[in-house]
Amino acid sequence: LFIAAIWWVAGWVALVPLAAVPMVIAVGLLIQIPLNNVIKRNLRESAQKHAILVEAIGGIETIKSARGESRMQRRYETFVGKSAETAMWSRTLSAVAVNFSIFAQNLVTVGVVIVGVYLIMNGQLTVGGLVACSMLAGRAIAPLGQVAGLLARFQQSKASFQTLGRIMAAPVERPPGANFLSRPRLHGEIEFRKVTFGYPGQTVPILDNVSFRVAPGERVAILGRIGSGKTTIEKLVANFFEPQSGTILIDGVDIRQIDPVDLRRNIGCVL
């Protein structure tokens, strides 16, 4: 609208702000590529910083008894520094786009004056028309600075939305439409039938074709070195993971068919 008004007042002078508009938009769009990467890094580092803080508060007694205060503090300070650095880069890149739009606005004002002077010399423009064109040119370019800031906020919102989307898209224990068996009281019979399980990313399974049965009321100790699968068996009984093959039965029922609420209500574990 302002460029059209300049064209109506001074004709070819309108080409000066018209040429600056794609330049400002192009610079703003080019900055979005590194800005997007920086914002994603900042979100990851901020999440790790908060995770360490929550972990330290929740396990404060264990950390103190193991004399791990300095280690946890170093980890926390490391991520504080990294998140502060990426936040600074994010603000810097956003400021570049905004400052370039201000620079373009000043450059357009100078260009309008230069072109307008020649038009005045040729009798095609008055001094009052040149003043009006200078004011209108500034109004035409000023909103582009807001667009640059808006693009930065868009990248932040986009990265946050993608993070939430990954969380919401994660599989759930009780998918819609699944029908579970109600077992409010379990007697405690546990049976593994040729169970094989490996953690994601590992080529060697932790449990390979394991079979055993624990009768109700029976006390069983599973002994072995670190990494032999003791805790893995506990997690499988609590249905934290599903085996790649084989079946786990609780009271003769496949553990995947029992309602997770009933299962957790009847099973207590300390990992």
Short mmCIF file of C-alpha atoms in Angstrom, two decimals:
data_model
loop_
_atom_site.label_atom_id
_atom_site.label_comp_id
_atom_site.label_asym_id
_atom_site.label_seq_id
_atom_site.Cartn_x
_atom_site.Cartn_y
_atom_site.Cartn_z
CA LEU A 1 0.00 0.00 0.00
CA PHE A 2 2.78 2.47 0.90
CA ILE A 3 4.79 1.56 -2.19
CA ALA A 4 1.70 2.14 -4.32
CA ALA A 5 1.29 5.56 -2.66
CA ILE A 6 4.93 6.40 -3.45
CA TRP A 7 4.35 5.39 -7.07
CA TRP A 8 1.30 7.66 -7.20
CA VAL A 9 3.28 10.59 -5.76
CA ALA A 10 6.72 10.18 -7.37
CA GLY A 11 6.55 7.44 -9.99
CA TRP A 12 9.87 5.58 -10.39
CA VAL A 13 10.97 6.43 -6.84
CA ALA A 14 8.80 3.51 -5.72
CA LEU A 15 11.33 1.09 -7.25
CA VAL A 16 13.78 1.89 -4.43
CA PRO A 17 11.69 0.45 -1.53
CA LEU A 18 10.32 -2.20 -3.88
CA ALA A 19 13.86 -3.51 -4.49
CA ALA A 20 14.62 -3.55 -0.74
CA VAL A 21 11.62 -5.71 0.18
CA PRO A 22 12.89 -9.00 -1.37
CA MET A 23 16.38 -8.34 0.01
CA VAL A 24 15.10 -8.11 3.59
CA ILE A 25 12.85 -11.13 3.18
CA ALA A 26 15.67 -13.17 1.60
CA VAL A 27 18.07 -12.41 4.45
CA GLY A 28 15.36 -13.32 6.98
CA LEU A 29 14.68 -16.63 5.25
CA LEU A 30 18.39 -17.51 4.92
CA ILE A 31 18.92 -16.97 8.64
CA GLN A 32 16.12 -19.43 9.42
CA ILE A 33 18.35 -22.41 8.47
CA PRO A 34 21.07 -21.88 11.12
CA LEU A 35 18.48 -20.45 13.53
CA ASN A 36 16.42 -23.63 13.36
CA ASN A 37 19.48 -25.77 14.18
CA VAL A 38 20.49 -23.52 17.08
CA ILE A 39 16.99 -23.52 18.57
CA LYS A 40 16.79 -27.33 18.41
CA ARG A 41 20.17 -27.61 20.13
CA ASN A 42 19.03 -25.18 22.80
CA LEU A 43 15.88 -27.21 23.46
CA ARG A 44 17.89 -30.44 23.81
CA GLU A 45 20.44 -28.88 26.14
CA SER A 46 17.77 -27.19 28.26
CA ALA A 47 15.93 -30.51 28.58
CA GLN A 48 19.15 -32.25 29.66
CA LYS A 49 19.86 -29.48 32.17
CA HIS A 50 16.42 -29.87 33.77
CA ALA A 51 16.70 -33.67 33.68
CA ILE A 52 19.98 -33.56 35.64
CA LEU A 53 18.43 -31.19 38.16
CA VAL A 54 15.39 -33.44 38.70
CA GLU A 55 17.61 -36.52 38.90
CA ALA A 56 19.86 -34.87 41.49
CA ILE A 57 16.94 -33.77 43.66
CA GLY A 58 15.23 -37.16 43.46
CA GLY A 59 18.40 -39.11 44.26
CA ILE A 60 20.07 -36.65 46.61
CA GLU A 61 20.74 -39.29 49.29
CA THR A 62 22.36 -41.66 46.81
CA ILE A 63 24.48 -38.84 45.38
CA LYS A 64 25.68 -37.79 48.83
CA SER A 65 26.40 -41.35 49.98
CA ALA A 66 28.40 -42.02 46.80
CA ARG A 67 30.18 -38.66 47.03
CA GLY A 68 28.91 -37.70 43.60
CA GLU A 69 28.05 -34.06 44.32
CA SER A 70 30.96 -32.63 42.33
CA ARG A 71 30.26 -34.89 39.35
CA MET A 72 26.56 -33.92 39.21
CA GLN A 73 27.46 -30.26 39.67
CA ARG A 74 29.95 -30.40 36.78
CA ARG A 75 27.34 -32.04 34.53
CA TYR A 76 24.76 -29.43 35.46
CA GLU A 77 27.16 -26.53 34.93
CA THR A 78 28.21 -27.97 31.57
CA PHE A 79 24.66 -27.99 30.25
CA VAL A 80 23.93 -24.59 31.77
CA GLY A 81 26.87 -23.21 29.82
CA LYS A 82 25.87 -24.96 26.60
CA SER A 83 22.23 -23.84 26.81
CA ALA A 84 23.34 -20.25 27.54
CA GLU A 85 25.68 -20.33 24.53
CA THR A 86 23.02 -21.60 22.13
CA ALA A 87 20.49 -19.11 23.54
CA MET A 88 22.98 -16.32 22.85
CA TRP A 89 23.49 -17.55 19.27
CA SER A 90 19.72 -17.68 18.82
CA ARG A 91 19.34 -14.07 19.95
CA THR A 92 22.29 -13.03 17.77
CA LEU A 93 20.83 -14.58 14.63
CA SER A 94 17.44 -13.04 15.35
CA ALA A 95 19.09 -9.66 15.88
CA VAL A 96 20.92 -9.95 12.54
CA ALA A 97 17.63 -10.19 10.66
CA VAL A 98 16.08 -7.31 12.60
CA ASN A 99 19.16 -5.08 12.28
CA PHE A 100 19.43 -5.79 8.56
CA SER A 101 15.84 -4.61 8.11
CA ILE A 102 16.72 -1.39 9.99
CA PHE A 103 19.81 -0.99 7.78
CA ALA A 104 17.66 -1.55 4.69
CA GLN A 105 15.18 1.05 5.96
CA ASN A 106 17.94 3.66 6.28
CA LEU A 107 19.37 2.64 2.92
CA VAL A 108 15.96 3.06 1.28
CA THR A 109 15.61 6.53 2.77
CA VAL A 110 18.98 7.54 1.32
CA GLY A 111 18.09 5.97 -2.05
CA VAL A 112 14.75 7.77 -2.17
CA VAL A 113 16.48 11.08 -1.48
CA ILE A 114 19.11 10.49 -4.18
CA VAL A 115 16.58 9.49 -6.83
CA GLY A 116 14.20 12.23 -5.72
CA VAL A 117 16.87 14.94 -6.07
CA TYR A 118 17.39 14.07 -9.73
CA LEU A 119 13.64 14.11 -10.30
CA ILE A 120 13.43 17.55 -8.65
CA MET A 121 16.22 18.79 -10.91
CA ASN A 122 14.22 17.55 -13.92
CA GLY A 123 11.07 19.17 -12.62
CA GLN A 124 9.26 15.86 -12.17
CA LEU A 125 8.97 16.07 -8.37
CA THR A 126 8.57 18.77 -5.74
CA VAL A 127 10.44 19.05 -2.44
CA GLY A 128 7.21 18.32 -0.57
CA GLY A 129 6.72 15.21 -2.66
CA LEU A 130 10.24 14.06 -1.79
CA VAL A 131 9.55 14.54 1.93
CA ALA A 132 6.32 12.55 1.58
CA CYS A 133 8.14 9.76 -0.29
CA SER A 134 10.82 9.56 2.42
CA MET A 135 8.18 9.18 5.12
CA LEU A 136 6.22 6.61 3.14
CA ALA A 137 9.37 4.61 2.30
CA GLY A 138 10.20 4.26 5.98
CA ARG A 139 6.65 3.09 6.68
CA ALA A 140 6.93 0.54 3.86
CA ILE A 141 10.14 -1.10 5.15
CA ALA A 142 9.54 -0.89 8.93
CA PRO A 143 7.11 -3.84 9.14
CA LEU A 144 9.73 -6.15 7.60
CA GLY A 145 11.70 -5.93 10.83
CA GLN A 146 8.67 -7.32 12.65
CA VAL A 147 8.48 -10.10 10.07
CA ALA A 148 12.10 -11.07 10.82
CA GLY A 149 11.32 -11.27 14.54
CA LEU A 150 8.16 -13.22 13.80
CA LEU A 151 10.15 -15.78 11.78
CA ALA A 152 12.46 -16.31 14.77
CA ARG A 153 9.50 -16.90 17.08
CA PHE A 154 8.05 -19.23 14.45
CA GLN A 155 11.19 -21.39 14.56
CA GLN A 156 11.01 -21.57 18.36
CA SER A 157 7.33 -22.53 18.26
CA LYS A 158 7.99 -25.06 15.49
CA ALA A 159 10.80 -26.76 17.43
CA SER A 160 8.68 -26.90 20.60
CA PHE A 161 5.72 -28.27 18.66
CA GLN A 162 7.88 -30.99 17.07
CA THR A 163 9.21 -31.99 20.50
CA LEU A 164 5.68 -32.26 21.91
CA GLY A 165 4.62 -34.13 18.78
CA ARG A 166 7.29 -36.80 19.32
CA ILE A 167 6.11 -37.23 22.91
CA MET A 168 2.46 -37.50 21.93
CA ALA A 169 3.30 -39.94 19.10
CA ALA A 170 5.14 -42.32 21.44
CA PRO A 171 3.44 -45.69 21.96
CA VAL A 172 1.22 -46.05 25.02
CA GLU A 173 0.65 -49.03 27.30
CA ARG A 174 -3.09 -48.95 26.78
CA PRO A 175 -3.70 -48.18 23.09
CA PRO A 176 -7.23 -47.21 22.05
CA GLY A 177 -9.38 -50.21 21.23
CA ALA A 178 -7.25 -52.72 23.16
CA ASN A 179 -9.18 -55.05 25.46
CA PHE A 180 -7.37 -56.27 28.58
CA LEU A 181 -8.29 -58.98 31.04
CA SER A 182 -9.25 -57.77 34.48
CA ARG A 183 -7.16 -59.48 37.18
CA PRO A 184 -7.63 -57.45 40.37
CA ARG A 185 -5.97 -60.21 42.42
CA LEU A 186 -2.94 -62.19 41.24
CA HIS A 187 -1.69 -65.26 43.13
CA GLY A 188 1.92 -64.88 42.00
CA GLU A 189 2.69 -67.69 39.57
CA ILE A 190 5.36 -66.47 37.12
CA GLU A 191 6.45 -68.46 34.11
CA PHE A 192 8.91 -67.64 31.32
CA ARG A 193 8.56 -69.74 28.17
CA LYS A 194 11.54 -69.51 25.79
CA VAL A 195 11.85 -65.76 26.32
CA THR A 196 14.38 -63.83 24.24
CA PHE A 197 14.95 -60.13 24.84
CA GLY A 198 17.51 -57.53 23.81
CA TYR A 199 17.56 -53.81 24.46
CA PRO A 200 17.17 -51.47 21.45
CA GLY A 201 20.45 -50.89 19.63
CA GLN A 202 22.12 -54.05 20.98
CA THR A 203 22.99 -56.96 18.72
CA VAL A 204 23.43 -59.54 21.50
CA PRO A 205 20.26 -60.42 23.47
CA ILE A 206 20.35 -60.11 27.25
CA LEU A 207 18.05 -63.12 27.62
CA ASP A 208 18.23 -65.95 25.09
CA ASN A 209 15.57 -68.67 25.13
CA VAL A 210 15.06 -68.45 28.91
CA SER A 211 12.45 -70.68 30.57
CA PHE A 212 11.59 -71.07 34.26
CA ARG A 213 8.59 -71.16 36.57
CA VAL A 214 8.03 -69.64 40.01
CA ALA A 215 5.12 -71.08 42.00
CA PRO A 216 2.89 -68.86 44.19
CA GLY A 217 4.54 -68.29 47.59
CA GLU A 218 7.90 -69.66 46.39
CA ARG A 219 11.03 -67.64 47.14
CA VAL A 220 13.62 -67.61 44.38
CA ALA A 221 17.03 -65.90 44.19
CA ILE A 222 18.52 -65.16 40.76
CA LEU A 223 22.28 -64.65 41.03
CA GLY A 224 24.74 -63.53 38.37
CA ARG A 225 27.33 -61.01 37.38
CA ILE A 226 26.52 -57.47 36.25
CA GLY A 227 24.80 -57.48 32.88
CA SER A 228 23.62 -61.08 33.10
CA GLY A 229 19.93 -60.07 32.95
CA LYS A 230 18.73 -60.04 36.56
CA THR A 231 17.19 -56.56 36.41
CA THR A 232 15.94 -57.28 32.88
CA ILE A 233 13.86 -60.18 34.21
CA GLU A 234 12.41 -57.86 36.82
CA LYS A 235 11.50 -55.26 34.19
CA LEU A 236 9.90 -57.90 31.99
CA VAL A 237 7.79 -59.19 34.88
CA ALA A 238 6.65 -55.61 35.54
CA ASN A 239 5.86 -55.33 31.79
CA PHE A 240 8.18 -52.38 31.25
CA PHE A 241 9.36 -54.11 28.06
CA GLU A 242 7.99 -56.84 25.81
CA PRO A 243 10.16 -59.82 24.78
CA GLN A 244 11.19 -60.23 21.15
CA SER A 245 10.05 -63.85 21.30
CA GLY A 246 8.58 -66.22 23.84
CA THR A 247 5.84 -65.72 26.39
CA ILE A 248 5.64 -64.44 29.96
CA LEU A 249 2.72 -65.81 31.96
CA ILE A 250 1.30 -64.50 35.22
CA ASP A 251 -1.13 -66.97 36.80
CA GLY A 252 -1.24 -68.74 33.46
CA VAL A 253 -2.26 -65.61 31.51
CA ASP A 254 -0.05 -63.86 28.95
CA ILE A 255 1.24 -60.72 30.63
CA ARG A 256 0.35 -58.67 27.55
CA GLN A 257 -3.32 -59.50 28.07
CA ILE A 258 -3.47 -58.33 31.70
CA ASP A 259 -4.50 -54.76 32.40
CA PRO A 260 -1.31 -52.83 33.31
CA VAL A 261 -3.11 -51.24 36.27
CA ASP A 262 -3.93 -54.67 37.77
CA LEU A 263 -0.44 -55.94 37.05
CA ARG A 264 1.35 -53.05 38.75
CA ARG A 265 -1.08 -53.15 41.68
CA ASN A 266 -0.11 -56.76 42.43
CA ILE A 267 3.64 -56.56 41.72
CA GLY A 268 6.11 -54.58 43.78
CA CYS A 269 9.70 -54.12 42.65
CA VAL A 270 12.81 -52.18 43.61
CA LEU A 271 15.08 -51.67 40.60
#
